[in-house]
Amino acid sequence: MRIFSGIQPTGIIHIGNYLGALNQWVELQEKNECIFCIVDLHALTAPFDPKTLQDLILEKAIVYLASGIDPEKSIIFVQSQVKEHTELTWLLNTVTPVGDLTRMTQYKEKSKKFKANLNAGLLNYPILMAADILLYQTDVVPVGEDQEQHVELTRTIARKFNQKFGQVFKVPEVKLSKSGARIMSLQEPAKKMSKTDKPESYLGLFDEPEEIKGKIMRAVTDTGRVIKYNPKAKPGISNLLTLYSAFSGKSIKELEKKFKKKGYAEFKKSLAELLVSSLEPFRRKRKELLAREVYVQEILKQGAKRAQVIAQSTLENAKKKMGLT
Ligand code: AMP
Ligand code: TRP
């Protein structure tokens, strides 16, 4: 099967992103043909600084590689380096109902946030995403819940185009992140861990040992004393147990037993040590890759070349069906 997914180059990657998304991508690449994109054109729809954009793109490529995405197995590339994405976006614009765009939840939220200077890119964002997916005859799109609506719209656009002009696009399926991998905020455990909250509330994939220890020891828990998994009554401890289980491979039951007679402080200390050592390979690989920028850029260049071969063929076909060539 062919898999396509993308992440915007803005914002840091936390362990929620890793456990909820990247970790699955690494698994998927074993049995599938995977294409992972750094969607820089999407990032232009929110305020950004042109001076730092290239650094952010490189950082995301490093995150992919350090997480275990293997450039021998998967294609990693930058969206703006394959111009077929913007060209197909225009063609798809002409079959997309405006009403479908204005009812997108993400658009409704962002148009409130950027009311003062709302750009058309925010409205058309899902069409660019549809082009990303449809160019590669994608079978499956692994994303978080918030992007499900955009994949639904991609399916609608593909069907409409095929109906009107003839069969060009495969209609893709969405694959939601495993529900077990919903990592909560360290400070407000009833809320999802999010990069837009304050740094104490999330663990970055590349956080240094001191930061990890500090954040875990200060993580909010309840006033009780037993280490038991109960997300409703004990959301803080339950979230820490989820993390412990995800990084140790031990079941929650086993962990409850292991820490039966132990206090919160001892449990947190053990978790902090586990996280410091589990995240060490990520920090190490990041440092190595930062020192090998030319190598990383070469991976992106080769990735774009490989992607373009597929993209070109789909775009040609779409143009032909529309009477453009
Ligand atoms: P975002 O950070 O919202 O751009 O999300 C990137 C990917 O990480 C999506 O597939 C999300 O579903 C996933 N993700 C984000 N936050 C979490 C979280 N707290 N727990 C699990 N997965 C998450
Ligand atoms: N819109 C997605 C997000 O914000 C990123 C994205 C862009 C994407 N193009 C994509 C995800 C294609 C999957 C497939 O998370």
PDB file of N, CA and C in Angstrom, residues 256-315:
ATOM      1  N   GLU A 256       1.706  -1.186  37.839  1.00  0.00           N
ATOM      2  CA  GLU A 256       0.968  -0.968  39.091  1.00  0.00           C
ATOM      3  C   GLU A 256       1.519  -1.888  40.180  1.00  0.00           C
ATOM      4  N   LYS A 257       1.861  -3.107  39.759  1.00  0.00           N
ATOM      5  CA  LYS A 257       2.393  -4.083  40.711  1.00  0.00           C
ATOM      6  C   LYS A 257       3.783  -3.654  41.183  1.00  0.00           C
ATOM      7  N   LYS A 258       4.609  -3.279  40.213  1.00  0.00           N
ATOM      8  CA  LYS A 258       5.987  -2.872  40.514  1.00  0.00           C
ATOM      9  C   LYS A 258       6.023  -1.698  41.502  1.00  0.00           C
ATOM     10  N   PHE A 259       5.066  -0.765  41.368  1.00  0.00           N
ATOM     11  CA  PHE A 259       5.089   0.434  42.217  1.00  0.00           C
ATOM     12  C   PHE A 259       4.029   0.401  43.316  1.00  0.00           C
ATOM     13  N   LYS A 260       3.569  -0.802  43.636  1.00  0.00           N
ATOM     14  CA  LYS A 260       2.463  -0.940  44.577  1.00  0.00           C
ATOM     15  C   LYS A 260       2.722  -0.243  45.910  1.00  0.00           C
ATOM     16  N   LYS A 261       3.893  -0.468  46.455  1.00  0.00           N
ATOM     17  CA  LYS A 261       4.140   0.091  47.801  1.00  0.00           C
ATOM     18  C   LYS A 261       4.983   1.370  47.730  1.00  0.00           C
ATOM     19  N   LYS A 262       5.140   1.908  46.549  1.00  0.00           N
ATOM     20  CA  LYS A 262       6.019   3.070  46.378  1.00  0.00           C
ATOM     21  C   LYS A 262       5.198   4.356  46.329  1.00  0.00           C
ATOM     22  N   GLY A 263       5.845   5.457  46.672  1.00  0.00           N
ATOM     23  CA  GLY A 263       5.173   6.757  46.629  1.00  0.00           C
ATOM     24  C   GLY A 263       5.306   7.405  45.262  1.00  0.00           C
ATOM     25  N   TYR A 264       4.620   8.536  45.097  1.00  0.00           N
ATOM     26  CA  TYR A 264       4.653   9.253  43.820  1.00  0.00           C
ATOM     27  C   TYR A 264       6.072   9.694  43.460  1.00  0.00           C
ATOM     28  N   ALA A 265       6.814  10.180  44.450  1.00  0.00           N
ATOM     29  CA  ALA A 265       8.148  10.726  44.162  1.00  0.00           C
ATOM     30  C   ALA A 265       9.054   9.637  43.590  1.00  0.00           C
ATOM     31  N   GLU A 266       8.994   8.466  44.186  1.00  0.00           N
ATOM     32  CA  GLU A 266       9.846   7.370  43.729  1.00  0.00           C
ATOM     33  C   GLU A 266       9.458   6.926  42.313  1.00  0.00           C
ATOM     34  N   PHE A 267       8.128   6.882  42.086  1.00  0.00           N
ATOM     35  CA  PHE A 267       7.624   6.511  40.763  1.00  0.00           C
ATOM     36  C   PHE A 267       8.091   7.526  39.708  1.00  0.00           C
ATOM     37  N   LYS A 268       7.955   8.800  40.052  1.00  0.00           N
ATOM     38  CA  LYS A 268       8.351   9.848  39.094  1.00  0.00           C
ATOM     39  C   LYS A 268       9.846   9.793  38.812  1.00  0.00           C
ATOM     40  N   LYS A 269      10.624   9.513  39.871  1.00  0.00           N
ATOM     41  CA  LYS A 269      12.072   9.465  39.689  1.00  0.00           C
ATOM     42  C   LYS A 269      12.439   8.334  38.727  1.00  0.00           C
ATOM     43  N   SER A 270      11.792   7.201  38.904  1.00  0.00           N
ATOM     44  CA  SER A 270      12.063   6.061  38.037  1.00  0.00           C
ATOM     45  C   SER A 270      11.638   6.370  36.596  1.00  0.00           C
ATOM     46  N   LEU A 271      10.481   7.049  36.445  1.00  0.00           N
ATOM     47  CA  LEU A 271      10.002   7.416  35.111  1.00  0.00           C
ATOM     48  C   LEU A 271      10.966   8.406  34.450  1.00  0.00           C
ATOM     49  N   ALA A 272      11.433   9.377  35.236  1.00  0.00           N
ATOM     50  CA  ALA A 272      12.358  10.368  34.680  1.00  0.00           C
ATOM     51  C   ALA A 272      13.622   9.681  34.160  1.00  0.00           C
ATOM     52  N   GLU A 273      14.136   8.720  34.951  1.00  0.00           N
ATOM     53  CA  GLU A 273      15.342   7.983  34.505  1.00  0.00           C
ATOM     54  C   GLU A 273      15.072   7.212  33.219  1.00  0.00           C
ATOM     55  N   LEU A 274      13.905   6.560  33.179  1.00  0.00           N
ATOM     56  CA  LEU A 274      13.538   5.804  31.976  1.00  0.00           C
ATOM     57  C   LEU A 274      13.483   6.728  30.755  1.00  0.00           C
ATOM     58  N   LEU A 275      12.877   7.914  30.955  1.00  0.00           N
ATOM     59  CA  LEU A 275      12.730   8.843  29.821  1.00  0.00           C
ATOM     60  C   LEU A 275      14.077   9.420  29.391  1.00  0.00           C
ATOM     61  N   VAL A 276      14.922   9.718  30.384  1.00  0.00           N
ATOM     62  CA  VAL A 276      16.253  10.248  30.045  1.00  0.00           C
ATOM     63  C   VAL A 276      16.983   9.232  29.168  1.00  0.00           C
ATOM     64  N   SER A 277      16.913   7.948  29.547  1.00  0.00           N
ATOM     65  CA  SER A 277      17.666   6.974  28.744  1.00  0.00           C
ATOM     66  C   SER A 277      16.939   6.627  27.442  1.00  0.00           C
ATOM     67  N   SER A 278      15.605   6.614  27.458  1.00  0.00           N
ATOM     68  CA  SER A 278      14.883   6.289  26.215  1.00  0.00           C
ATOM     69  C   SER A 278      15.034   7.378  25.166  1.00  0.00           C
ATOM     70  N   LEU A 279      15.124   8.623  25.611  1.00  0.00           N
ATOM     71  CA  LEU A 279      15.204   9.723  24.639  1.00  0.00           C
ATOM     72  C   LEU A 279      16.647  10.033  24.240  1.00  0.00           C
ATOM     73  N   GLU A 280      17.595   9.370  24.921  1.00  0.00           N
ATOM     74  CA  GLU A 280      19.011   9.626  24.611  1.00  0.00           C
ATOM     75  C   GLU A 280      19.347   9.392  23.141  1.00  0.00           C
ATOM     76  N   PRO A 281      18.894   8.260  22.534  1.00  0.00           N
ATOM     77  CA  PRO A 281      19.228   8.048  21.114  1.00  0.00           C
ATOM     78  C   PRO A 281      18.706   9.163  20.206  1.00  0.00           C
ATOM     79  N   PHE A 282      17.566   9.752  20.555  1.00  0.00           N
ATOM     80  CA  PHE A 282      17.025  10.848  19.734  1.00  0.00           C
ATOM     81  C   PHE A 282      17.945  12.067  19.802  1.00  0.00           C
ATOM     82  N   ARG A 283      18.378  12.378  21.046  1.00  0.00           N
ATOM     83  CA  ARG A 283      19.271  13.544  21.209  1.00  0.00           C
ATOM     84  C   ARG A 283      20.581  13.301  20.475  1.00  0.00           C
ATOM     85  N   ARG A 284      21.095  12.075  20.594  1.00  0.00           N
ATOM     86  CA  ARG A 284      22.385  11.762  19.972  1.00  0.00           C
ATOM     87  C   ARG A 284      22.284  11.856  18.449  1.00  0.00           C
ATOM     88  N   LYS A 285      21.221  11.225  17.894  1.00  0.00           N
ATOM     89  CA  LYS A 285      21.070  11.258  16.431  1.00  0.00           C
ATOM     90  C   LYS A 285      20.876  12.679  15.940  1.00  0.00           C
ATOM     91  N   ARG A 286      20.156  13.484  16.728  1.00  0.00           N
ATOM     92  CA  ARG A 286      19.939  14.871  16.303  1.00  0.00           C
ATOM     93  C   ARG A 286      21.269  15.614  16.200  1.00  0.00           C
ATOM     94  N   LYS A 287      22.118  15.413  17.236  1.00  0.00           N
ATOM     95  CA  LYS A 287      23.423  16.095  17.224  1.00  0.00           C
ATOM     96  C   LYS A 287      24.249  15.653  16.025  1.00  0.00           C
ATOM     97  N   GLU A 288      24.253  14.337  15.781  1.00  0.00           N
ATOM     98  CA  GLU A 288      24.990  13.809  14.624  1.00  0.00           C
ATOM     99  C   GLU A 288      24.499  14.438  13.325  1.00  0.00           C
ATOM    100  N   LEU A 289      23.171  14.499  13.188  1.00  0.00           N
ATOM    101  CA  LEU A 289      22.590  14.988  11.927  1.00  0.00           C
ATOM    102  C   LEU A 289      22.794  16.494  11.757  1.00  0.00           C
ATOM    103  N   LEU A 290      22.777  17.219  12.892  1.00  0.00           N
ATOM    104  CA  LEU A 290      23.022  18.669  12.813  1.00  0.00           C
ATOM    105  C   LEU A 290      24.409  18.947  12.246  1.00  0.00           C
ATOM    106  N   ALA A 291      25.332  18.031  12.559  1.00  0.00           N
ATOM    107  CA  ALA A 291      26.700  18.200  12.070  1.00  0.00           C
ATOM    108  C   ALA A 291      26.850  17.716  10.626  1.00  0.00           C
ATOM    109  N   ARG A 292      25.801  17.079  10.105  1.00  0.00           N
ATOM    110  CA  ARG A 292      25.867  16.550   8.732  1.00  0.00           C
ATOM    111  C   ARG A 292      24.765  17.143   7.863  1.00  0.00           C
ATOM    112  N   GLU A 293      24.707  18.454   7.869  1.00  0.00           N
ATOM    113  CA  GLU A 293      23.622  19.132   7.165  1.00  0.00           C
ATOM    114  C   GLU A 293      23.588  18.777   5.670  1.00  0.00           C
ATOM    115  N   VAL A 294      24.775  18.652   5.067  1.00  0.00           N
ATOM    116  CA  VAL A 294      24.834  18.359   3.628  1.00  0.00           C
ATOM    117  C   VAL A 294      24.162  17.014   3.331  1.00  0.00           C
ATOM    118  N   TYR A 295      24.420  16.054   4.226  1.00  0.00           N
ATOM    119  CA  TYR A 295      23.812  14.718   4.074  1.00  0.00           C
ATOM    120  C   TYR A 295      22.289  14.805   4.154  1.00  0.00           C
ATOM    121  N   VAL A 296      21.785  15.573   5.131  1.00  0.00           N
ATOM    122  CA  VAL A 296      20.335  15.705   5.289  1.00  0.00           C
ATOM    123  C   VAL A 296      19.732  16.404   4.059  1.00  0.00           C
ATOM    124  N   GLN A 297      20.394  17.463   3.593  1.00  0.00           N
ATOM    125  CA  GLN A 297      19.877  18.180   2.409  1.00  0.00           C
ATOM    126  C   GLN A 297      19.855  17.254   1.192  1.00  0.00           C
ATOM    127  N   GLU A 298      20.854  16.380   1.101  1.00  0.00           N
ATOM    128  CA  GLU A 298      20.919  15.438  -0.022  1.00  0.00           C
ATOM    129  C   GLU A 298      19.738  14.452   0.024  1.00  0.00           C
ATOM    130  N   ILE A 299      19.394  14.017   1.246  1.00  0.00           N
ATOM    131  CA  ILE A 299      18.238  13.124   1.397  1.00  0.00           C
ATOM    132  C   ILE A 299      16.972  13.816   0.896  1.00  0.00           C
ATOM    133  N   LEU A 300      16.834  15.100   1.261  1.00  0.00           N
ATOM    134  CA  LEU A 300      15.641  15.853   0.837  1.00  0.00           C
ATOM    135  C   LEU A 300      15.621  16.039  -0.681  1.00  0.00           C
ATOM    136  N   LYS A 301      16.807  16.262  -1.239  1.00  0.00           N
ATOM    137  CA  LYS A 301      16.900  16.476  -2.685  1.00  0.00           C
ATOM    138  C   LYS A 301      16.531  15.189  -3.438  1.00  0.00           C
ATOM    139  N   GLN A 302      17.105  14.078  -2.995  1.00  0.00           N
ATOM    140  CA  GLN A 302      16.789  12.794  -3.631  1.00  0.00           C
ATOM    141  C   GLN A 302      15.311  12.456  -3.432  1.00  0.00           C
ATOM    142  N   GLY A 303      14.807  12.753  -2.231  1.00  0.00           N
ATOM    143  CA  GLY A 303      13.390  12.492  -1.928  1.00  0.00           C
ATOM    144  C   GLY A 303      12.494  13.256  -2.891  1.00  0.00           C
ATOM    145  N   ALA A 304      12.813  14.532  -3.113  1.00  0.00           N
ATOM    146  CA  ALA A 304      12.003  15.368  -4.010  1.00  0.00           C
ATOM    147  C   ALA A 304      12.032  14.799  -5.428  1.00  0.00           C
ATOM    148  N   LYS A 305      13.203  14.314  -5.843  1.00  0.00           N
ATOM    149  CA  LYS A 305      13.328  13.741  -7.197  1.00  0.00           C
ATOM    150  C   LYS A 305      12.423  12.531  -7.348  1.00  0.00           C
ATOM    151  N   ARG A 306      12.498  11.645  -6.345  1.00  0.00           N
ATOM    152  CA  ARG A 306      11.679  10.422  -6.407  1.00  0.00           C
ATOM    153  C   ARG A 306      10.196  10.767  -6.358  1.00  0.00           C
ATOM    154  N   ALA A 307       9.848  11.725  -5.509  1.00  0.00           N
ATOM    155  CA  ALA A 307       8.433  12.123  -5.392  1.00  0.00           C
ATOM    156  C   ALA A 307       7.943  12.713  -6.711  1.00  0.00           C
ATOM    157  N   GLN A 308       8.783  13.516  -7.319  1.00  0.00           N
ATOM    158  CA  GLN A 308       8.364  14.236  -8.519  1.00  0.00           C
ATOM    159  C   GLN A 308       7.999  13.302  -9.680  1.00  0.00           C
ATOM    160  N   VAL A 309       8.715  12.191  -9.770  1.00  0.00           N
ATOM    161  CA  VAL A 309       8.414  11.238 -10.845  1.00  0.00           C
ATOM    162  C   VAL A 309       6.953  10.780 -10.744  1.00  0.00           C
ATOM    163  N   ILE A 310       6.527  10.461  -9.517  1.00  0.00           N
ATOM    164  CA  ILE A 310       5.143  10.002  -9.315  1.00  0.00           C
ATOM    165  C   ILE A 310       4.177  11.167  -9.542  1.00  0.00           C
ATOM    166  N   ALA A 311       4.511  12.318  -8.948  1.00  0.00           N
ATOM    167  CA  ALA A 311       3.615  13.481  -9.011  1.00  0.00           C
ATOM    168  C   ALA A 311       3.387  13.927 -10.453  1.00  0.00           C
ATOM    169  N   GLN A 312       4.463  13.945 -11.214  1.00  0.00           N
ATOM    170  CA  GLN A 312       4.383  14.396 -12.604  1.00  0.00           C
ATOM    171  C   GLN A 312       3.402  13.547 -13.405  1.00  0.00           C
ATOM    172  N   SER A 313       3.496  12.249 -13.206  1.00  0.00           N
ATOM    173  CA  SER A 313       2.669  11.357 -14.000  1.00  0.00           C
ATOM    174  C   SER A 313       1.183  11.559 -13.674  1.00  0.00           C
ATOM    175  N   THR A 314       0.852  11.747 -12.390  1.00  0.00           N
ATOM    176  CA  THR A 314      -0.556  11.996 -12.028  1.00  0.00           C
ATOM    177  C   THR A 314      -1.023  13.337 -12.586  1.00  0.00           C
ATOM    178  N   LEU A 315      -0.175  14.355 -12.458  1.00  0.00           N
ATOM    179  CA  LEU A 315      -0.569  15.691 -12.922  1.00  0.00           C
ATOM    180  C   LEU A 315      -0.812  15.694 -14.439  1.00  0.00           C
TER     181      LEU A 315
END
